[in-house]
mmCIF file of C-alpha atoms in Angstrom:
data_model
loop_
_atom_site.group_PDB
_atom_site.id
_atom_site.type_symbol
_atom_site.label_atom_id
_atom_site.label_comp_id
_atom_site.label_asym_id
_atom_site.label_seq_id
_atom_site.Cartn_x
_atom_site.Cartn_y
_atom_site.Cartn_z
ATOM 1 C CA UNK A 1 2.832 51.274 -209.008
ATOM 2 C CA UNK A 2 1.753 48.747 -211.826
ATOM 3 C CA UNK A 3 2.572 45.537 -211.771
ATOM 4 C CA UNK A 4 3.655 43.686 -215.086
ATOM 5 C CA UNK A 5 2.706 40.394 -216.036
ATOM 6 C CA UNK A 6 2.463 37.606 -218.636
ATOM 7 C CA UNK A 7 -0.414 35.846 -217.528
ATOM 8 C CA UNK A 8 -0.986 32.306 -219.070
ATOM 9 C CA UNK A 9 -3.913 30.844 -217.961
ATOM 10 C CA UNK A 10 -4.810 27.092 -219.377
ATOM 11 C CA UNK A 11 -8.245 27.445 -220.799
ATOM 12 C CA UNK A 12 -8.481 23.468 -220.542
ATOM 13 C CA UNK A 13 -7.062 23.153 -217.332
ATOM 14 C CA UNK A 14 -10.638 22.198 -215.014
ATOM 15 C CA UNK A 15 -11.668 25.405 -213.558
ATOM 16 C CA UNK A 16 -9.533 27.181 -216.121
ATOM 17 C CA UNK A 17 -12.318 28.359 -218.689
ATOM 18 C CA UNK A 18 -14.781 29.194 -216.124
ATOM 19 C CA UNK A 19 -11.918 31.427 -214.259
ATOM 20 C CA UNK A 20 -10.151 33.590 -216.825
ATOM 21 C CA UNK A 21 -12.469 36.712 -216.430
ATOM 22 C CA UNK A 22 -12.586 36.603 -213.047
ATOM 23 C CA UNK A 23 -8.522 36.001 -212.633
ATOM 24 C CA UNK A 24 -8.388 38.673 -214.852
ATOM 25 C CA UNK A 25 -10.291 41.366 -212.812
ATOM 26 C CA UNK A 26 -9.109 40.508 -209.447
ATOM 27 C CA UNK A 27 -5.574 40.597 -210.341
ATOM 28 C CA UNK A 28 -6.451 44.140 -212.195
ATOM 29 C CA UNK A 29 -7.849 45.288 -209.236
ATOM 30 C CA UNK A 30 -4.406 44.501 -207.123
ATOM 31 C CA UNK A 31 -2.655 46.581 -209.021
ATOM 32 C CA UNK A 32 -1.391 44.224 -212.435
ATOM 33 C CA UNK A 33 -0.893 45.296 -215.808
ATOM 34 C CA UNK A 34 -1.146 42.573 -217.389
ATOM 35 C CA UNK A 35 0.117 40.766 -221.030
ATOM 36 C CA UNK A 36 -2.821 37.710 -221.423
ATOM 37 C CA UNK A 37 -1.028 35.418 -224.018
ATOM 38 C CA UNK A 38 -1.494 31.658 -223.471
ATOM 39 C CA UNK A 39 -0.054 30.375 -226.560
ATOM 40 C CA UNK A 40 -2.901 27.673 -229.170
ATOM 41 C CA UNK A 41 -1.095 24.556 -227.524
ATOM 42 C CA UNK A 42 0.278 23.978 -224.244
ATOM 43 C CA UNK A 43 3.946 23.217 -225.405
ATOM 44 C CA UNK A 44 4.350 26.729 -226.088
ATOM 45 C CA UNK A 45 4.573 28.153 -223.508
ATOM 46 C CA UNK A 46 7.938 28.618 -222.501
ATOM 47 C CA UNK A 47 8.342 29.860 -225.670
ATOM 48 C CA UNK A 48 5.712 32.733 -225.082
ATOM 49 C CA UNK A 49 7.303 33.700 -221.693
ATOM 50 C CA UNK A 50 10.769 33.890 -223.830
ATOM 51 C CA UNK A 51 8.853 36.281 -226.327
ATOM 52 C CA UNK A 52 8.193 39.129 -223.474
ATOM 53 C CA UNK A 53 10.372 38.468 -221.156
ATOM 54 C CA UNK A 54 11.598 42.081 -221.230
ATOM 55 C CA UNK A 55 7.929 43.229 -221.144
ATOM 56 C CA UNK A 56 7.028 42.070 -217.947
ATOM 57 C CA UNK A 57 7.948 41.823 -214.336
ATOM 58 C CA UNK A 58 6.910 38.451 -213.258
ATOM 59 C CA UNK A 59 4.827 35.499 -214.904
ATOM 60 C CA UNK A 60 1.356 34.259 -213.425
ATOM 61 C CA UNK A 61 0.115 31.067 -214.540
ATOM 62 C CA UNK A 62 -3.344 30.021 -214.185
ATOM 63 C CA UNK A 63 -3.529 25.620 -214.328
ATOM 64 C CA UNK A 64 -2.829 22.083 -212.951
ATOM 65 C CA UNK A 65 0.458 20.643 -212.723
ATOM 66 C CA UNK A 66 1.264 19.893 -216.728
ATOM 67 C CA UNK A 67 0.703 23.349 -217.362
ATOM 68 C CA UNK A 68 3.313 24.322 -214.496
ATOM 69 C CA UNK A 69 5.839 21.883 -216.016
ATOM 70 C CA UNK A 70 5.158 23.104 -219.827
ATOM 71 C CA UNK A 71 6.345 26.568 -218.060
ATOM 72 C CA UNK A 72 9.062 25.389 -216.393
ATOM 73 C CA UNK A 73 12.184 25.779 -219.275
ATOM 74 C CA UNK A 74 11.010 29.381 -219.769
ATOM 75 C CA UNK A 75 10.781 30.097 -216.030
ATOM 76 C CA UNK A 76 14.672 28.321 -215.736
ATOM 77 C CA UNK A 77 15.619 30.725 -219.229
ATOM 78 C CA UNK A 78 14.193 33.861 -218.006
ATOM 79 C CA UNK A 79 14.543 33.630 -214.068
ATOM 80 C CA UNK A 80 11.452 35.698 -214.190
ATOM 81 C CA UNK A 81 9.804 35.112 -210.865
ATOM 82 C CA UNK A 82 6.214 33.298 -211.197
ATOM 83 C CA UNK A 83 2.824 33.152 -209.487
ATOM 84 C CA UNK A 84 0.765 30.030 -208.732
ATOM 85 C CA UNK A 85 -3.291 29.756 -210.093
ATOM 86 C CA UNK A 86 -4.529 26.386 -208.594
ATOM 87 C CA UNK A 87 -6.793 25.807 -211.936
ATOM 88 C CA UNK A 88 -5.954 21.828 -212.123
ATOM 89 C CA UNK A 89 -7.675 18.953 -211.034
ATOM 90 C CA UNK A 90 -4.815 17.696 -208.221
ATOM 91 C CA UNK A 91 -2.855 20.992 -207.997
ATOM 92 C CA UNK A 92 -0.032 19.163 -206.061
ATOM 93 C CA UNK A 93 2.351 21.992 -206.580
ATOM 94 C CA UNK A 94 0.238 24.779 -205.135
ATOM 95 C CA UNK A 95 -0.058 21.911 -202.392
ATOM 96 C CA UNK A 96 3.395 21.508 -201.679
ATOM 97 C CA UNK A 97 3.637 25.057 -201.611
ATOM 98 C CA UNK A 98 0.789 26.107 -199.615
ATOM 99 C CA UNK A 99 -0.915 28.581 -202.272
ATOM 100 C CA UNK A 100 -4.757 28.843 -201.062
ATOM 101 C CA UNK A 101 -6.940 27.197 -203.270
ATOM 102 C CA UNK A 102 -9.316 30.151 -203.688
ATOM 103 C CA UNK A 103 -8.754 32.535 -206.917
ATOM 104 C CA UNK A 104 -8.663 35.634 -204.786
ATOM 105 C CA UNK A 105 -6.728 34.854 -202.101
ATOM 106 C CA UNK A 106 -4.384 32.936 -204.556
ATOM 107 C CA UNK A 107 -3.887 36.336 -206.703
ATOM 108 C CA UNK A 108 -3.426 37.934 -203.294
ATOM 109 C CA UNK A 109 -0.644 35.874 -202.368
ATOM 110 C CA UNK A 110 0.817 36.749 -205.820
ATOM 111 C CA UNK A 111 0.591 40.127 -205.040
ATOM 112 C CA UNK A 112 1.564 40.423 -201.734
ATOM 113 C CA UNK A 113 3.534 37.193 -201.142
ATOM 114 C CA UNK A 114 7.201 36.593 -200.388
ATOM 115 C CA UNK A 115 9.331 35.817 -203.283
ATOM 116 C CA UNK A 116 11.265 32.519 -202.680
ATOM 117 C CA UNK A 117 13.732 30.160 -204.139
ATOM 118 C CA UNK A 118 12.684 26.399 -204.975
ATOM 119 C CA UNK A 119 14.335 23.321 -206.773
ATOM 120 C CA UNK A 120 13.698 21.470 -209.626
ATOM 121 C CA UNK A 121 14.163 18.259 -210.444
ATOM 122 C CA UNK A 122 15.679 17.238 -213.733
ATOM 123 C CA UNK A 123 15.459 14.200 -216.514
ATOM 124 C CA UNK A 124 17.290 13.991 -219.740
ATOM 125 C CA UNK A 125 17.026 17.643 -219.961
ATOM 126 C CA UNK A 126 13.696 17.702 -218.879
ATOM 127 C CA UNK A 127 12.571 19.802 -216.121
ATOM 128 C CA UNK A 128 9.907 18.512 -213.118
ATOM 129 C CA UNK A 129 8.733 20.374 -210.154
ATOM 130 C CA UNK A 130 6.787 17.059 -208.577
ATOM 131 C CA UNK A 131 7.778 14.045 -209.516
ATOM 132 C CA UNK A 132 9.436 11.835 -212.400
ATOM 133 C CA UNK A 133 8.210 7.889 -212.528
ATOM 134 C CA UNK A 134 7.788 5.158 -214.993
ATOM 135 C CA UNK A 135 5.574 2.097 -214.346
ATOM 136 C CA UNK A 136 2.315 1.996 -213.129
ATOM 137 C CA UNK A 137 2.062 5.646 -213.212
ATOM 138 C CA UNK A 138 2.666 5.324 -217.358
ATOM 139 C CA UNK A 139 -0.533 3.492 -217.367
ATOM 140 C CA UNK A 140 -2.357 5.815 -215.338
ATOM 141 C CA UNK A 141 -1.246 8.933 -216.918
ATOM 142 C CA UNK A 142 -2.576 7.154 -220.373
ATOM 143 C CA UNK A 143 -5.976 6.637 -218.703
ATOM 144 C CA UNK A 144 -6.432 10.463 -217.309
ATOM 145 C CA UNK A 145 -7.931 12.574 -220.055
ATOM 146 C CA UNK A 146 -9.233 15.690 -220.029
ATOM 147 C CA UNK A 147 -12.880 14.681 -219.676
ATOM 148 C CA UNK A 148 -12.463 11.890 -217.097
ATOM 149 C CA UNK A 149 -11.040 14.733 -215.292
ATOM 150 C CA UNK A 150 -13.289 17.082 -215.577
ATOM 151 C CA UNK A 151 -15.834 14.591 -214.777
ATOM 152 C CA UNK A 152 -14.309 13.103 -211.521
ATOM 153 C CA UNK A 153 -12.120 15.811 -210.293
ATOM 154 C CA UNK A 154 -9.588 14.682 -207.746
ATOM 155 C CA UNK A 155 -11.627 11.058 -207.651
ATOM 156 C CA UNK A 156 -9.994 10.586 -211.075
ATOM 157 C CA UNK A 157 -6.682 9.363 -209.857
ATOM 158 C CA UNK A 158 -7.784 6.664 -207.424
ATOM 159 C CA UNK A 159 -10.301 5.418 -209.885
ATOM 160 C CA UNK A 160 -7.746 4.672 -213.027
ATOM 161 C CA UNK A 161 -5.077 3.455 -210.661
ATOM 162 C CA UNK A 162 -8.075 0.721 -209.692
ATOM 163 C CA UNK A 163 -8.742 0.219 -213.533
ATOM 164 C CA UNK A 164 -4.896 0.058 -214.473
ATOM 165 C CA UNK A 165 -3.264 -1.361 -211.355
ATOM 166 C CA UNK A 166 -4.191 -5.081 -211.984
ATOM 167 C CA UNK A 167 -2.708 -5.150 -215.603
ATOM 168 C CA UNK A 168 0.882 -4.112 -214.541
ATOM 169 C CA UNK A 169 3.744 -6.237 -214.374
ATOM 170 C CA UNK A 170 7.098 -6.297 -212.590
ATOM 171 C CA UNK A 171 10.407 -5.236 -214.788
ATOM 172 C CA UNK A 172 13.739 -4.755 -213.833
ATOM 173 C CA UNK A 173 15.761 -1.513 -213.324
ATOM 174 C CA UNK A 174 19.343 -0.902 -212.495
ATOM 175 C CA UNK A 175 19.684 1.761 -210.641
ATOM 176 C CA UNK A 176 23.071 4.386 -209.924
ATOM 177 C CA UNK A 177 22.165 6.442 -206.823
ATOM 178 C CA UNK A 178 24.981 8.792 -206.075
ATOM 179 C CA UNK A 179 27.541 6.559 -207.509
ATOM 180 C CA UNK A 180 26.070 3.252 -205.442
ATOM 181 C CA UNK A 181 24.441 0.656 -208.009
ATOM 182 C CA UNK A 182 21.501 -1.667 -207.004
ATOM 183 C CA UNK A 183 19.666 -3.988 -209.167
ATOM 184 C CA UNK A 184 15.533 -3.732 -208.656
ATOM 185 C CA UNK A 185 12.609 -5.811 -210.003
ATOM 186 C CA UNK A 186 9.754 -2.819 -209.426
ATOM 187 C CA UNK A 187 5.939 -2.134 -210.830
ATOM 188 C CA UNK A 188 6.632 1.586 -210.595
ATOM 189 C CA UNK A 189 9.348 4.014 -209.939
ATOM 190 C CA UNK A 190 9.073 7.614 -208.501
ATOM 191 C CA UNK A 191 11.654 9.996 -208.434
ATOM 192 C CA UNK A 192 10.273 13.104 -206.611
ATOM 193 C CA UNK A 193 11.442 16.944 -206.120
ATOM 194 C CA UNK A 194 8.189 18.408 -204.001
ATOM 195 C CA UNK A 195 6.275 16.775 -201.530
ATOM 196 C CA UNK A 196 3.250 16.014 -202.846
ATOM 197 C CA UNK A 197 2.328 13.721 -206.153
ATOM 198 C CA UNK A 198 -0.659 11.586 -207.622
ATOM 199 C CA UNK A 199 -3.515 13.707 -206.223
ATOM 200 C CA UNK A 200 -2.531 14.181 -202.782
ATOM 201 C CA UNK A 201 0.425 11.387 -202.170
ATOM 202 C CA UNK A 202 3.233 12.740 -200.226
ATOM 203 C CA UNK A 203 6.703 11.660 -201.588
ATOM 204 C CA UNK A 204 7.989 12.225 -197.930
ATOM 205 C CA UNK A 205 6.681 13.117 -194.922
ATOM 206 C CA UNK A 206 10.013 15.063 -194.642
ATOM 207 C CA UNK A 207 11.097 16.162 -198.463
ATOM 208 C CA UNK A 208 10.566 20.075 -199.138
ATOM 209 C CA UNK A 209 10.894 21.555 -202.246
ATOM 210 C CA UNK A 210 13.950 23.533 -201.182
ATOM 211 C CA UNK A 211 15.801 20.961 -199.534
ATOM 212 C CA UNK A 212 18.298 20.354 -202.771
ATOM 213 C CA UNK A 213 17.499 16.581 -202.374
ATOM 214 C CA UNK A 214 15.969 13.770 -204.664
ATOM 215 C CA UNK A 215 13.662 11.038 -203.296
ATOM 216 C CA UNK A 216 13.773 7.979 -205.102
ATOM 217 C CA UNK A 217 10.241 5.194 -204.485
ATOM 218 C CA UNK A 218 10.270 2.111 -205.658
ATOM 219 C CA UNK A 219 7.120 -0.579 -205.037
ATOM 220 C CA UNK A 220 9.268 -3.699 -205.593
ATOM 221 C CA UNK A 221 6.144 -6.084 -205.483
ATOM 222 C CA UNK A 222 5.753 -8.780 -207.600
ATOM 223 C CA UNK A 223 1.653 -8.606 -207.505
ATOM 224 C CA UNK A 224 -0.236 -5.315 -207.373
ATOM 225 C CA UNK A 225 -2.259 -6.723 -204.315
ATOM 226 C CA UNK A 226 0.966 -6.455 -202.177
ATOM 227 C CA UNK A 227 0.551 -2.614 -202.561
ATOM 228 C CA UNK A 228 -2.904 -2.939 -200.325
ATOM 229 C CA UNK A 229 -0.959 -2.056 -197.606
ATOM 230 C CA UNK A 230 1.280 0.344 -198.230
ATOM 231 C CA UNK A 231 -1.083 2.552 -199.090
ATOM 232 C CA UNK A 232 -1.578 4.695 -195.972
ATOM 233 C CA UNK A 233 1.907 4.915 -196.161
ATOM 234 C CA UNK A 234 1.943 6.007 -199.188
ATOM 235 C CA UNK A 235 -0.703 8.582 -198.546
ATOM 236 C CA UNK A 236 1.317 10.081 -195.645
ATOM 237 C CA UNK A 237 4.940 9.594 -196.658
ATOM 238 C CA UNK A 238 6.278 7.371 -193.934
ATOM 239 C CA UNK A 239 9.273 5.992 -194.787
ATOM 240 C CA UNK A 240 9.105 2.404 -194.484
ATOM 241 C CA UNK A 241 11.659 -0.568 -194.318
ATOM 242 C CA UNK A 242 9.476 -3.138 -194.919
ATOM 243 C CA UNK A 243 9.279 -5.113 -198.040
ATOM 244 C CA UNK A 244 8.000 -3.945 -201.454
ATOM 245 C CA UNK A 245 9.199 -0.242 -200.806
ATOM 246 C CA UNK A 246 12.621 1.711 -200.975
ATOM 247 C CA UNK A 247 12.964 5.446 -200.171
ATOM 248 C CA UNK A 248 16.122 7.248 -200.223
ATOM 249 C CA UNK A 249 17.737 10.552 -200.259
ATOM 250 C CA UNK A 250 20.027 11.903 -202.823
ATOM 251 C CA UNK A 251 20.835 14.461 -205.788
ATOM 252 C CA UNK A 252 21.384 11.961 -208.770
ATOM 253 C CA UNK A 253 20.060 9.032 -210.036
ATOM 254 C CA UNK A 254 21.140 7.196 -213.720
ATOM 255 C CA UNK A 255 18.473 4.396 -214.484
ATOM 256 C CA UNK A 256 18.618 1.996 -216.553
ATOM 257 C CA UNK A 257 16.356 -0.792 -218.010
ATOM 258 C CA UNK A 258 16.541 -3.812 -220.673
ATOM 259 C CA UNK A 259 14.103 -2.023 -223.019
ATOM 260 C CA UNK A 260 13.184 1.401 -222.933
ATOM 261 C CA UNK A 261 9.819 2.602 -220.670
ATOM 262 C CA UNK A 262 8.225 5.807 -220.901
ATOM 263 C CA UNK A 263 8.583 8.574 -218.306
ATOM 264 C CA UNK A 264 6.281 11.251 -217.116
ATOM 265 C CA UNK A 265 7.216 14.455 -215.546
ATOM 266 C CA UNK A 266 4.314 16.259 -213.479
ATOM 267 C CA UNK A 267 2.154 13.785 -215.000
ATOM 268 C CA UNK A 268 2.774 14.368 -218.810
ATOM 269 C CA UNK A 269 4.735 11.767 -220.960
ATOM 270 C CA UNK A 270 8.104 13.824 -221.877
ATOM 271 C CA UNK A 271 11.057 11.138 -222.011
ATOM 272 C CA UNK A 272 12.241 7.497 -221.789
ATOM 273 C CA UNK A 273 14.646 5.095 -219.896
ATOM 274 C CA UNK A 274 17.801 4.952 -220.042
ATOM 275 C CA UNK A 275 17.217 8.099 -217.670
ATOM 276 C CA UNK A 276 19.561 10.340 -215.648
ATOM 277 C CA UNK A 277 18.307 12.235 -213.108
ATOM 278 C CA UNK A 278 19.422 15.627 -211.555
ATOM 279 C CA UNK A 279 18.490 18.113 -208.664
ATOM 280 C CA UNK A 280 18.673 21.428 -209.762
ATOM 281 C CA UNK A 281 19.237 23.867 -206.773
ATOM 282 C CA UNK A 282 17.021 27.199 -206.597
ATOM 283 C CA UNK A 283 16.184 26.935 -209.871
ATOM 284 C CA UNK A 284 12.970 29.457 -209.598
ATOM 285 C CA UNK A 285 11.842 31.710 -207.637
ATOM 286 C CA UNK A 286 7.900 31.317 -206.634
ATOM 287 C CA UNK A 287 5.461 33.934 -204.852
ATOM 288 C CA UNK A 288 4.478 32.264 -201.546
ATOM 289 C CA UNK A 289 1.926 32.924 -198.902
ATOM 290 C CA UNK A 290 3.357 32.560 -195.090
ATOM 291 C CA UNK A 291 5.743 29.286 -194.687
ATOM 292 C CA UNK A 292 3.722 26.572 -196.345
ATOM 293 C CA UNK A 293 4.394 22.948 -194.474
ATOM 294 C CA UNK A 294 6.573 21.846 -196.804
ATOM 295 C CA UNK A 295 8.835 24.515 -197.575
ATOM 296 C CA UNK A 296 11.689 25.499 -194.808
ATOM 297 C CA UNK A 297 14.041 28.021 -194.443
#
């Protein structure tokens, strides 16, 4: 029996170009009948997926993490169920999720995977899968273009955090976490949904993307040196008590600032401070290979 699918694959994303024939015949060979229609700009997309929504079974898209999110409102819309290409240059969803990094044994999972619910997060009517943060990560996000990229591949997002880091300065936030209010003086704050972020950062050694929970970082440092050691951490998720870091658990957060700051969701610049932020249970429903690490039942 055929398969039906809308299947938007990012012909910018890194290894999307090079891929799109070869996506194309494996997943014809597993059975797919298949609607290619990535839309002339990436914004589109949720649009498309409204467009055949009734023409298809499922929706298969082929990119990195900003084409995920661009897909996200239609996904939410339609409550089609969706497959994972790890095209991207950090691929943190696939990550989280444990989707092979391989094009054939991705499009395998897709086809013979287990169909399972995950969250989203949520800002100002924006959807996120990975994360949400303002700060640093602004600055970052304004450095990572498509050729550096390209060019450096995962190596990108170490390299314009060191070229970005040393120019950021502290502001304050007030922050509403489940009804509790705390004043903060931060360089950067992460609000995060999956597990994994940044290139490979975990959020939380113990957050899952189906665990109907928000975890709120903040590096309150006052120099970006003090971050030097927090960055194992970092890398791993620990939580940590010490100074310069807060992690918590919750399902909203309202944020507010003196002046407004940009926000990025999956790594593209969508909204601004002041910022309310919402867990939105089994949002979507996701092909998945065998339980991934940070997924749970």
């Amino acid at each position: 029996m055929l398969k039906r699918a809308l299947l938007l694959v990012n012909p910018y994303a890194r290894r999307g170009g090079q891929s799109a024939s070869q996506v194309i015949e494996t997943l014809q060979n597993l059975g797919f009948e298949l609607i290619n229609a990535y839309p002339s700009q990436p914004h589109l997309l949720s649009e498309v997926i409204r467009r055949y929504q009734h023409q298809v079974d499922m929706v298969i898209v082929g990119g990195g993490d900003g084409t995920l999110n661009a897909a996200a409102e239609g996904l939410v819309d339609t409550q089609l169920p969706f497959g994972i290409l790890p095209l991207g240059t950090a691929n943190d969803l696939a990550h989280t999720l444990g989707i092979p990094m391989t094009l054939n044994e991705a499009c395998r999972v897709i086809a013979n995977g287990q169909l399972q619910p995950i969250d989203l997060g949520w800002v100002n009517g924006q959807y996120f899968f990975n994360v949400a943060s303002l700060g640093l990560s602004i600055q970052i996000t304004q450095y990572l273009n498509r050729q550096f990229k390209r060019r450096w591949g995962i190596l990108a997002y170490a390299i314009a955090a060191l070229k970005t880091v040393w120019r950021i300065r502290p502001f304050s936030a007030e922050i509403d976490i489940d009804g509790k209010r705390t004043q903060i003086r931060t360089i950067q704050i992460t609000v995060g949904n999956g597990h994994f972020y940044g290139g490979g950062m975990a959020v939380c050694n113990q957050a899952t993307i189906n665990d109907q929970r928000l975890h709120l970082l903040s590096f309150n440092v006052r120099y970006w040196w003090q971050l030097i050691p927090l960055i194992p951490a970092l890398r791993q998720g620990r939580p940590l008590t010490r100074t310069g870091i807060h992690v918590c658990q919750c399902q909203e957060i309202d944020l507010y600032t003196r002046k407004s700051y940009a926000i990025n969701t999956d790594g593209e610049i969508t909204t601004h401070t002041p910022a309310q932020f919402r867990v939105i249970p089994k949002a979507v429903k996701v092909f998945l290979p065998q339980q991934p690490k940070a997924y749970k039942n």
